[in-house]
Coordinates of C-alpha atoms and ligand atoms in Angstrom, one line a residue:
X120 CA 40.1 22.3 -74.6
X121 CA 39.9 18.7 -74.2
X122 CA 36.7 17.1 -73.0
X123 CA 36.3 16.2 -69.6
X124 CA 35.4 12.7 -68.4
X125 CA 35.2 10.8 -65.0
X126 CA 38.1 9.5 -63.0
X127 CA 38.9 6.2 -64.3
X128 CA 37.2 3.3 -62.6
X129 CA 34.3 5.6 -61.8
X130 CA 30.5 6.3 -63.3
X131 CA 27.6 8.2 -63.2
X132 CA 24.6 6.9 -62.2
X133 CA 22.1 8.0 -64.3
X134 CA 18.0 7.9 -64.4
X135 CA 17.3 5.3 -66.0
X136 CA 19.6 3.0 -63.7
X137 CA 17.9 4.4 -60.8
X138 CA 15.2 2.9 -61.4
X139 CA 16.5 -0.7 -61.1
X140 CA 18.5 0.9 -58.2
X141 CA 15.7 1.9 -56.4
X142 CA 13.9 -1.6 -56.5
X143 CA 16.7 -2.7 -54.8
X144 CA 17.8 -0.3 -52.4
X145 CA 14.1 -0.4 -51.7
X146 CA 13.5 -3.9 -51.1
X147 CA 16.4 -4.0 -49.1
X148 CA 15.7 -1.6 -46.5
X149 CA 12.5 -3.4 -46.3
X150 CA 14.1 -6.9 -45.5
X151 CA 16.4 -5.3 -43.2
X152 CA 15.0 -2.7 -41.5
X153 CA 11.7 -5.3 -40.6
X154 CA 14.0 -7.9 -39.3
X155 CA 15.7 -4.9 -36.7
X156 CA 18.2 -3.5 -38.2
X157 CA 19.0 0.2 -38.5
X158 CA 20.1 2.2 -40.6
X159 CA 23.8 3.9 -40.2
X160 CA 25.8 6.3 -42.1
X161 CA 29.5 6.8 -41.5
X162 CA 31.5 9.6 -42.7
X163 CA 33.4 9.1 -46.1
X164 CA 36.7 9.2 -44.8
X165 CA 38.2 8.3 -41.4
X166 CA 41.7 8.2 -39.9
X167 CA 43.5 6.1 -42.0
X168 CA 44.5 4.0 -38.8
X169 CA 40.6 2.7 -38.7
X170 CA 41.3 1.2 -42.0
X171 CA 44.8 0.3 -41.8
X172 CA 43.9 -1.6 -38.2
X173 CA 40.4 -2.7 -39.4
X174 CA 40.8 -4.5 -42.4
X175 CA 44.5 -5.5 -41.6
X176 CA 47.6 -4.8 -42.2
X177 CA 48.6 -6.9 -44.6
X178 CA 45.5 -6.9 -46.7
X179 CA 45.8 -6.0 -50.5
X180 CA 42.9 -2.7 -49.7
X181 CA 45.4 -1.7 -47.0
X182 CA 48.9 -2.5 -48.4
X183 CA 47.8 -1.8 -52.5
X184 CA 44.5 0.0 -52.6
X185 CA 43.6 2.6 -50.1
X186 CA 42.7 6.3 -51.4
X187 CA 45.1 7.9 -48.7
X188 CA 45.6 11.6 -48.2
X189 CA 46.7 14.4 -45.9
X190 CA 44.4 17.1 -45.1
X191 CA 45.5 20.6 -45.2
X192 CA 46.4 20.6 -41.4
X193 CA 48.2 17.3 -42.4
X194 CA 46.3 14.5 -40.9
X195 CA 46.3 11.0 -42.6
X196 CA 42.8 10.4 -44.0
X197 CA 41.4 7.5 -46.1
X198 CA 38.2 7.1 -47.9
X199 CA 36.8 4.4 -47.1
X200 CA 37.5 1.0 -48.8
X201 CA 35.1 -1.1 -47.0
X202 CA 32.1 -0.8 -44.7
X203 CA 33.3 -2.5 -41.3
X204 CA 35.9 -0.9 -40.0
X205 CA 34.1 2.6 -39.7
X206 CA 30.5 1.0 -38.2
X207 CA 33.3 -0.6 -35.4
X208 CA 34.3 2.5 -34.6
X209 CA 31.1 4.1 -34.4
X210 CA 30.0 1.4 -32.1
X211 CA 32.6 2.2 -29.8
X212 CA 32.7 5.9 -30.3
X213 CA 28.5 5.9 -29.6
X214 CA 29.0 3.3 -26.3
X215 CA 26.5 0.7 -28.0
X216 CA 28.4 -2.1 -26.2
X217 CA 26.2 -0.8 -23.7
X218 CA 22.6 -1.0 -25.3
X219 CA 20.3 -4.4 -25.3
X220 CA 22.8 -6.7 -27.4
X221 CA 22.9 -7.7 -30.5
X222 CA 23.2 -4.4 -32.1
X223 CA 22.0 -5.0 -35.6
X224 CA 22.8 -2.5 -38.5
X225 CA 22.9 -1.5 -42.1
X226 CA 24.5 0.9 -44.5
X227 CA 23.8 2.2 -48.3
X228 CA 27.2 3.7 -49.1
X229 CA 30.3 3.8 -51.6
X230 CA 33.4 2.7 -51.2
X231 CA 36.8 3.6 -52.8
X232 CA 39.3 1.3 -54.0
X233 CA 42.6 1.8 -55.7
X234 CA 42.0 -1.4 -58.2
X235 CA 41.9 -1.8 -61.9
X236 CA 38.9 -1.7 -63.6
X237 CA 37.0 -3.5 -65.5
X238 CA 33.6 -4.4 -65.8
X239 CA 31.7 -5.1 -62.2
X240 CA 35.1 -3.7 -60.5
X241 CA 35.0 0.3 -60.0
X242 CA 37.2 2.6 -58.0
X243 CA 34.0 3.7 -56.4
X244 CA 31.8 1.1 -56.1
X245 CA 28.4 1.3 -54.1
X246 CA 27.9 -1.5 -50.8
X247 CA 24.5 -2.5 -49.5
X248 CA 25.9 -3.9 -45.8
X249 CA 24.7 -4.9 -42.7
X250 CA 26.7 -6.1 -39.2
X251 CA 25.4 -7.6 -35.9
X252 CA 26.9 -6.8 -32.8
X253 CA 27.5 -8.8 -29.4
X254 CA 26.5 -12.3 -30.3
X255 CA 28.5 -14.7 -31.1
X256 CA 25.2 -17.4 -31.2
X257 CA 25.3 -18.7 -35.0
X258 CA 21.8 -17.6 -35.6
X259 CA 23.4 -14.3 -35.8
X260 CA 25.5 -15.3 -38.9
X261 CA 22.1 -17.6 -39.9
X262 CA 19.9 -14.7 -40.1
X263 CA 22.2 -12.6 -42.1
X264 CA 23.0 -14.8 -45.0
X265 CA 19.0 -15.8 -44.9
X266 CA 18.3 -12.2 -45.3
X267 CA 20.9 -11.6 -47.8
X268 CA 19.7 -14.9 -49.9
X269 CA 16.4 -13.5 -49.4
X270 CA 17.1 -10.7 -50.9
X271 CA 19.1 -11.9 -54.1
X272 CA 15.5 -14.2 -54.0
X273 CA 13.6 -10.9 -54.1
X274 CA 15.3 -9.1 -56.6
X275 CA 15.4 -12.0 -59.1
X276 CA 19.6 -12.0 -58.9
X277 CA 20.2 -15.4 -61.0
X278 CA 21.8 -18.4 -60.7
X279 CA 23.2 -17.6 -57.2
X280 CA 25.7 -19.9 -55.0
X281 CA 26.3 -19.5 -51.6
X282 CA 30.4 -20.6 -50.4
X283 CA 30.1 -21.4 -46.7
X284 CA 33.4 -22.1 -44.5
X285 CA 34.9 -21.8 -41.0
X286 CA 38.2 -20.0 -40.8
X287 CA 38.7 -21.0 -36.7
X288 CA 39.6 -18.6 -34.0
X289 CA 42.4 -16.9 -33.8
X290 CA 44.6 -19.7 -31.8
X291 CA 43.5 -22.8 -34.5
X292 CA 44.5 -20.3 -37.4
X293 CA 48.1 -19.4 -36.0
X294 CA 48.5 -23.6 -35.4
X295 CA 47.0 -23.7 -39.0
X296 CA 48.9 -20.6 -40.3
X297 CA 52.2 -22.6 -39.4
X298 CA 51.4 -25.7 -41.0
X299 CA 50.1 -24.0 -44.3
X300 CA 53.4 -22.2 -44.4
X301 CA 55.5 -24.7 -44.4
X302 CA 53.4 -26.6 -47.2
X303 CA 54.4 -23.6 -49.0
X304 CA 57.4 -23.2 -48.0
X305 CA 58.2 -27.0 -49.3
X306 CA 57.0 -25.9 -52.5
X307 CA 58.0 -22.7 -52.9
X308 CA 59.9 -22.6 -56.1
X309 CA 56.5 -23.9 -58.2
X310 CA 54.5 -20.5 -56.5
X311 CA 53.7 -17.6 -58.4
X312 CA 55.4 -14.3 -57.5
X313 CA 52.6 -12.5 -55.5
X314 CA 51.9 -15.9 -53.2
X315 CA 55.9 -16.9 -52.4
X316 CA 56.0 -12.9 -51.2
X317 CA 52.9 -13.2 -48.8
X318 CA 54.0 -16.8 -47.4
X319 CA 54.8 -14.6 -44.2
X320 CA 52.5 -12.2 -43.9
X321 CA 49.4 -13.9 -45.4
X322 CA 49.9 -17.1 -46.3
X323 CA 45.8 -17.8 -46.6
X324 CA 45.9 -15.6 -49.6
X325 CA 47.4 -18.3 -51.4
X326 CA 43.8 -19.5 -51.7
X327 CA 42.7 -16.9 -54.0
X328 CA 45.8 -16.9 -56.4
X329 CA 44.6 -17.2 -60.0
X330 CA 47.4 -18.5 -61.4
X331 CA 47.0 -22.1 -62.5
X332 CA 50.0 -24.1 -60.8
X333 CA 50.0 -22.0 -57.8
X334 CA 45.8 -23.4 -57.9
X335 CA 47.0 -27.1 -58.3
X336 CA 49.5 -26.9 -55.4
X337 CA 46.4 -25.2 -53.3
X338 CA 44.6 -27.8 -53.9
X339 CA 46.6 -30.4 -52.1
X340 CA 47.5 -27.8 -49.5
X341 CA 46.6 -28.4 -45.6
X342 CA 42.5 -27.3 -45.3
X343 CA 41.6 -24.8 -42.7
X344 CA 38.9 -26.9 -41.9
X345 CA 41.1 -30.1 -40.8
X346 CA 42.8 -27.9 -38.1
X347 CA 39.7 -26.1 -36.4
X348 CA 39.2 -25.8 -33.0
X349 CA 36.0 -27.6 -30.9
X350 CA 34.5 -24.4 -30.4
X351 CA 34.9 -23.3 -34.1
X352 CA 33.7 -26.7 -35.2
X353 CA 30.9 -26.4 -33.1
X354 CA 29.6 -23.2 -34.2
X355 CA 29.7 -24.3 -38.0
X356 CA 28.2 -27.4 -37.4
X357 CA 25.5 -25.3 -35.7
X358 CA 25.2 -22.6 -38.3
X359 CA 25.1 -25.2 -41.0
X360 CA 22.1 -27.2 -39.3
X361 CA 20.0 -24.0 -39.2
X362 CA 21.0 -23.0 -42.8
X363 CA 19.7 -26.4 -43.7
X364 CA 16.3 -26.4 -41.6
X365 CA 15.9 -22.9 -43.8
X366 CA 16.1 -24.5 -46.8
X367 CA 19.1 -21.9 -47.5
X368 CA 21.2 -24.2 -50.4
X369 CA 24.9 -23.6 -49.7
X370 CA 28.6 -26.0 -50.6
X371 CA 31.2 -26.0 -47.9
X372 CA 34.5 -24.7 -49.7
X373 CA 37.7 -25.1 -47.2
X374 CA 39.6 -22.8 -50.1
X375 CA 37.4 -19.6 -49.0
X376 CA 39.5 -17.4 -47.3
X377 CA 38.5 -13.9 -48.5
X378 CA 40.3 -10.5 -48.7
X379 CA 40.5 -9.0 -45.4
X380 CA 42.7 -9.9 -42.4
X381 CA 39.6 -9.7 -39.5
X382 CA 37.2 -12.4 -39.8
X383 CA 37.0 -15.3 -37.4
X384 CA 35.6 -18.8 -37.9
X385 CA 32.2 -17.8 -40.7
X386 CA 33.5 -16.8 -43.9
X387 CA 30.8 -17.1 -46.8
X388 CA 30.5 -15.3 -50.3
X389 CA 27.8 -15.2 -53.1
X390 CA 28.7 -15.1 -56.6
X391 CA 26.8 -15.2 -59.7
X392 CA 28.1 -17.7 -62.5
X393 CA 25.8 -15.0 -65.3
X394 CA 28.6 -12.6 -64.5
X395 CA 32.3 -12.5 -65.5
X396 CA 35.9 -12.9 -63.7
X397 CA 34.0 -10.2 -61.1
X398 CA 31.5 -13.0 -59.7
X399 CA 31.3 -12.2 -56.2
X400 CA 28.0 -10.0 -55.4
X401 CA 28.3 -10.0 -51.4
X402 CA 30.2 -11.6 -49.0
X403 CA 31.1 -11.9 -45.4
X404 CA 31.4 -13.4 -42.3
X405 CA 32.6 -13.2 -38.5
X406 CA 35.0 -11.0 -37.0
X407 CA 35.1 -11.8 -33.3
X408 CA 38.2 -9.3 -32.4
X409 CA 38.1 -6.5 -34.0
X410 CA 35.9 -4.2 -32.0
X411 CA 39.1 -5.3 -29.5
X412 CA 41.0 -4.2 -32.4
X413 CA 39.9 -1.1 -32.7
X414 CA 39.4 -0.3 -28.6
X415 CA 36.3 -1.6 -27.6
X416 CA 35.7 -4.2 -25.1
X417 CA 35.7 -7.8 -26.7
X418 CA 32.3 -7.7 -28.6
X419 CA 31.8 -11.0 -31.2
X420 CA 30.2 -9.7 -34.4
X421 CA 29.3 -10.3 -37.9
X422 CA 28.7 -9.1 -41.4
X423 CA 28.3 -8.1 -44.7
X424 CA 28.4 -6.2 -47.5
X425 CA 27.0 -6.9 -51.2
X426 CA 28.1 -4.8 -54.4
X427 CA 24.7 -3.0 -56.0
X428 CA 26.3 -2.5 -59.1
X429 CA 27.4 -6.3 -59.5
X430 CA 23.8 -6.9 -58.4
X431 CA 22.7 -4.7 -61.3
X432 CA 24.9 -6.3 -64.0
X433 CA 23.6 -10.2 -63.3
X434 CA 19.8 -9.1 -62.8
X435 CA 20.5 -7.7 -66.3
X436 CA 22.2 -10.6 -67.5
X437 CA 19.6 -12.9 -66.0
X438 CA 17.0 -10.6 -68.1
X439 CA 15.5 -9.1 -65.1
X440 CA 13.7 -5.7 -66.3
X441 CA 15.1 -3.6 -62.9
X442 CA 11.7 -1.5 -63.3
X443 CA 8.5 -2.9 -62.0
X444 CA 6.1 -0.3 -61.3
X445 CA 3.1 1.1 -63.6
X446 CA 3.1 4.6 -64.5
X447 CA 5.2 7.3 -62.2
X448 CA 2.7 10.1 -63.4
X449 CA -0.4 10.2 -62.8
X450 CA -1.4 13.9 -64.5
X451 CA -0.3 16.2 -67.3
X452 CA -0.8 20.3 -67.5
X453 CA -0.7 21.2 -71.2
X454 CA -0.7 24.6 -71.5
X455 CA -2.4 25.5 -74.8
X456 CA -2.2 29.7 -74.2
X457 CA 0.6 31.3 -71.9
X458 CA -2.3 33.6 -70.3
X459 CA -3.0 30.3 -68.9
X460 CA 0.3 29.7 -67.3
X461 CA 0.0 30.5 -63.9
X462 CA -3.5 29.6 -63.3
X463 CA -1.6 26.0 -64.8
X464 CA 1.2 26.3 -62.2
X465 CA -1.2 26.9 -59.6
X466 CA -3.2 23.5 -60.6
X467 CA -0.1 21.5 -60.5
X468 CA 1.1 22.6 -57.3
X469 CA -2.2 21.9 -55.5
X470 CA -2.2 18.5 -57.1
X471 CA 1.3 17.9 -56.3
X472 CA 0.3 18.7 -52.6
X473 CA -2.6 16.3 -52.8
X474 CA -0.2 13.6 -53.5
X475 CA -0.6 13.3 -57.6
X476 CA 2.5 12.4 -59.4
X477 CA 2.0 15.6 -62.3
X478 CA 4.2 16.9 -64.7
X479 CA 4.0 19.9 -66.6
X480 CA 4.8 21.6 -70.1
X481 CA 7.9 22.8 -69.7
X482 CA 9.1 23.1 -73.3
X483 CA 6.6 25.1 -75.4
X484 CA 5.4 22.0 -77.2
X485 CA 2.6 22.0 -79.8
X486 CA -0.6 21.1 -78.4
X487 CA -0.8 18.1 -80.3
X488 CA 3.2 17.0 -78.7
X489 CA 1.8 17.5 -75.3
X490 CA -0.7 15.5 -75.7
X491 CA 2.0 12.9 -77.3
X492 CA 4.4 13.3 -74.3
X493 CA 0.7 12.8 -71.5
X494 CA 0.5 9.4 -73.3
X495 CA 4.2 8.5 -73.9
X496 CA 4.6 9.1 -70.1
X497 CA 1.6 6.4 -68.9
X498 CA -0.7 9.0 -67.4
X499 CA -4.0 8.8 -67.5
X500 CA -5.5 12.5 -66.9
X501 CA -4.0 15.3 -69.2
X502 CA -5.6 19.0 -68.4
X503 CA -5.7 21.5 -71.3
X504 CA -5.1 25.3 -70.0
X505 CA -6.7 27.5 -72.8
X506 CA -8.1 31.0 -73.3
X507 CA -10.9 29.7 -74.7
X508 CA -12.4 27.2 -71.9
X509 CA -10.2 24.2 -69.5
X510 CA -10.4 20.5 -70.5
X511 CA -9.5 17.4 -68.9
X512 CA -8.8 14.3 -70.9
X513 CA -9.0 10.4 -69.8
X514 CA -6.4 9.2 -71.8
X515 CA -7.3 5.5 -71.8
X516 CA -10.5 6.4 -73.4
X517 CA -9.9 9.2 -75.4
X518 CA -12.6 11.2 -73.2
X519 CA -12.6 15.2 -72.4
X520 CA -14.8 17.4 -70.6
X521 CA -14.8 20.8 -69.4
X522 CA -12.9 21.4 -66.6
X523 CA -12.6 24.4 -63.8
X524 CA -9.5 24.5 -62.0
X525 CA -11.3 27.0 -59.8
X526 CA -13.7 24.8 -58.8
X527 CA -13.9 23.5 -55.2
X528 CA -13.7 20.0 -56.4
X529 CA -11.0 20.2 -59.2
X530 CA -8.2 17.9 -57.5
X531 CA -10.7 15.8 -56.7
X532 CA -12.0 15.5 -60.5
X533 CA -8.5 15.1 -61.4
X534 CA -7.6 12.4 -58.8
X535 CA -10.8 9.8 -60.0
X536 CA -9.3 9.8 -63.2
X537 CA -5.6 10.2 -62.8
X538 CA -6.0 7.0 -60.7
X539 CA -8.9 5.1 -61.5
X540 CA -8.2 2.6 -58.9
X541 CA -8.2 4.1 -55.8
Ligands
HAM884 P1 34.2 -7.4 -49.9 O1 34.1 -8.9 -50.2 O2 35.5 -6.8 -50.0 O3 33.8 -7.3 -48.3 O4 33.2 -6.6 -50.7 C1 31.8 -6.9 -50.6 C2 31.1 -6.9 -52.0 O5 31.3 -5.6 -52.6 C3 31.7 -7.9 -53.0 O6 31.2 -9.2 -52.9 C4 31.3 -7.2 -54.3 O7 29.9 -7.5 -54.6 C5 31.4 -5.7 -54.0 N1 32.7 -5.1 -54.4 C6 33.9 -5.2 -53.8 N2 34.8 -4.5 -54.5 C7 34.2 -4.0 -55.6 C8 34.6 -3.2 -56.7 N3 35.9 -2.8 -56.8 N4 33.7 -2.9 -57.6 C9 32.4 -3.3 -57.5 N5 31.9 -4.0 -56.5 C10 32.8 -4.4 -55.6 C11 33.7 -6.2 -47.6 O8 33.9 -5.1 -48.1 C12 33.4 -6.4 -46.2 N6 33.3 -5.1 -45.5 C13 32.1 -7.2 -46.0 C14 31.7 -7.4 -44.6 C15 30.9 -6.8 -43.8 N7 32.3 -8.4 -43.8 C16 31.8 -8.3 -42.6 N8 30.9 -7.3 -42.6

């Protein structure tokens, strides 16, 4: 029978990645959780309408990329693409429009995209997010990039660039929207393929075309920021004067427009030049309408989400060991005679319970590549069960003495030596 292999575009994650994982799943629930925000899950799937109206319409997750299917009483469900749209919902369907504003949360979760792959683009892919609710004050967007920048500090992610622009409110963009397309529209013959057939339905995308004539004509092409409205401009110029008194480095590009269809003046995105064409490793901004959108009351929010495996790839291209701790165990039960085994398993359950990291012979090793695995593994106290009389071994020092695992004060004994710090 032929072998069988994961879905294309799609991984496992295995232990030794976890590690690097860990640091930074751990490091940002620290950042995030002690600056007030909390943690919240979202089912996998939703109605496909939470997508569909969330991110937009007309964006490429929506129109190309969306893992749609009917359920077997023949409801349209989607796994989710992006983080957003679901939290919106969840702050409607929860009434948190009605708790002390902002409402400040983050997410651990994967997300699910039709795309092709290649390396630092999956078909699930794993987001480390975070949106604010009910303010539309630009500290709001402040604090979140500080904390995400803080973060990519934290972790050691390398050469890092922030791209900071204003997109306008709805009303400057349509003004904006029209003068873009008929830029395009007066050079629509020189266009790639993909950008003439969005001039109507997304013109901004023309931004992000990669093909290099359809680039030069963007270049020249009417700026968002030329066309913003006093309000919008005010809340850059705002956001951009506390970015600076932070010391948070950033470059005002007019050409960021980003992916989805709901954001609203802040638009930002980090990339990494140590990676490849996939540079991005988070990105945001505001999205003032859509909890209208989606049928809440009019609640100004703001967001975003950051890829953990893209933030995996450029620690390791930046030569950034993901694994900083010491040794993960602090004891080792050899068990030199099987009479002994369950007087062992008893000794490693009490020390487990006192809080010892201890792991255990669990493939009939010679006692001599027990030993080898205590030492391979970092710890510092192995414990010989044998017929003939208990030892425990410091490791460091090539010490043993008799040990009693009966004895009132045997996790105790164990303890000073499997961590001689404490
Ligand atoms: P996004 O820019 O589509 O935004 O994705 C956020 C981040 O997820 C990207 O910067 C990248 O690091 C990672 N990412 C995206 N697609 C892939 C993929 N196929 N494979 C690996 N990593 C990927 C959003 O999703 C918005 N929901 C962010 C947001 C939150 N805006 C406001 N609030």
């Amino acid at each position: 029978m032929a072998k069988v292999t994961v879905p294309r575009g799609t991984r496992d994650v295995l232990p030794a990645e976890w590690r690097a994982r860990h640091r930074v799943l751990d490091a940002a629930r620290r950042r995030f959780e002690a600056a007030g925000y909390g943690r919240i899950m979202t089912p996998t799937f939703e109605h496909t309408e939470v997508f569909a109206r969330g991110a937009g319409e007309t964006s490429d997750i929506v129109t190309k990329e969306m893992y749609t299917f009917a359920d077997r009483s023949d409801r349209s469900l989607t796994l989710r693409p992006e983080g957003t749209a679901g939290v919106v919902r969840a702050y409607i369907e929860h009434g948190m429009h009605r708790e002390p504003q902002p409402v400040k949360l983050w997410y651990f979760a994967p997300m699910f995209r039709y795309e092709k792959p290649q390396e630092g683009r999956y078909r699930e892919h794993w987001q480390i997010g975070a949106e604010a609710f009910g303010s539309e004050h630009p500290a709001v967007d402040a604090e979140l990039i500080a904390l995400l920048a803080g973060l990519y500090r934290e972790i050691r992610v390398p050469n890092v660039r922030l791209r900071l622009n204003s997109i306008g409110d709805a009303e400057s963009r349509r003004d904006y929207r029209e003068v873009l397309v008929s830029y395009l529209r007066s050079h629509e013959a020189e266009l790639d393929d993909d950008t003439r057939a969005r001039i109507d339905t997304n013109p901004l995308r023309a931004f992000d075309s990669k093909v290099a004539r359809t680039r030069e004509l963007m270049a020249d092409a009417p700026k968002i920021t030329d066309h913003l409205d006093a309000g919008s401009r005010e809340h850059f110029d705002a956001l951009r004067g506390l970015l600076d008194a932070a010391g948070v480095a950033y470059d005002v590009d007019p050409t960021l427009v980003r992916g989805l269809d709901y954001y609203t003046r802040t638009v930002f995105e980090f990339t990494c030049s140590d990676l490849g064409a996939q540079d991005a490793v988070g990105g945001g901004g505001r999205y003032d309408e859509l909890v209208g959108t989606l049928g809440g009351p009019a609640t100004p929010a703001v967001g975003f989400g950051c890829g953990i495996e893209r933030l995996l790839l450029a620690m390791a291209a930046g030569g950034v060991d993901g694994d900083t701790r010491g040794a993960t165990v602090d004891a080792y039960v050899c068990v030199e005679d099987e009479t002994e085994r369950a007087a062992a398993f008893v000794l490693v359950e009490q020390l487990r319970a006192a809080g010892l990291a201890v792991q255990q012979d669990l493939a009939g090793r010679s006692m001599k590549g027990q030993l080898k695995q205590a030492a391979k593994l970092g710890t510092h106290a192995a414990i010989v069960a044998s017929a003939g009389g208990w030892t425990l071994h410091t490791l460091r020092r090539r010490e043993e003495q008799p040990f009693d695992p009966a004895a009132a004060n045997a996790v105790a004994t164990v303890t000073a030596i499997a961590r001689p710090q404490d």
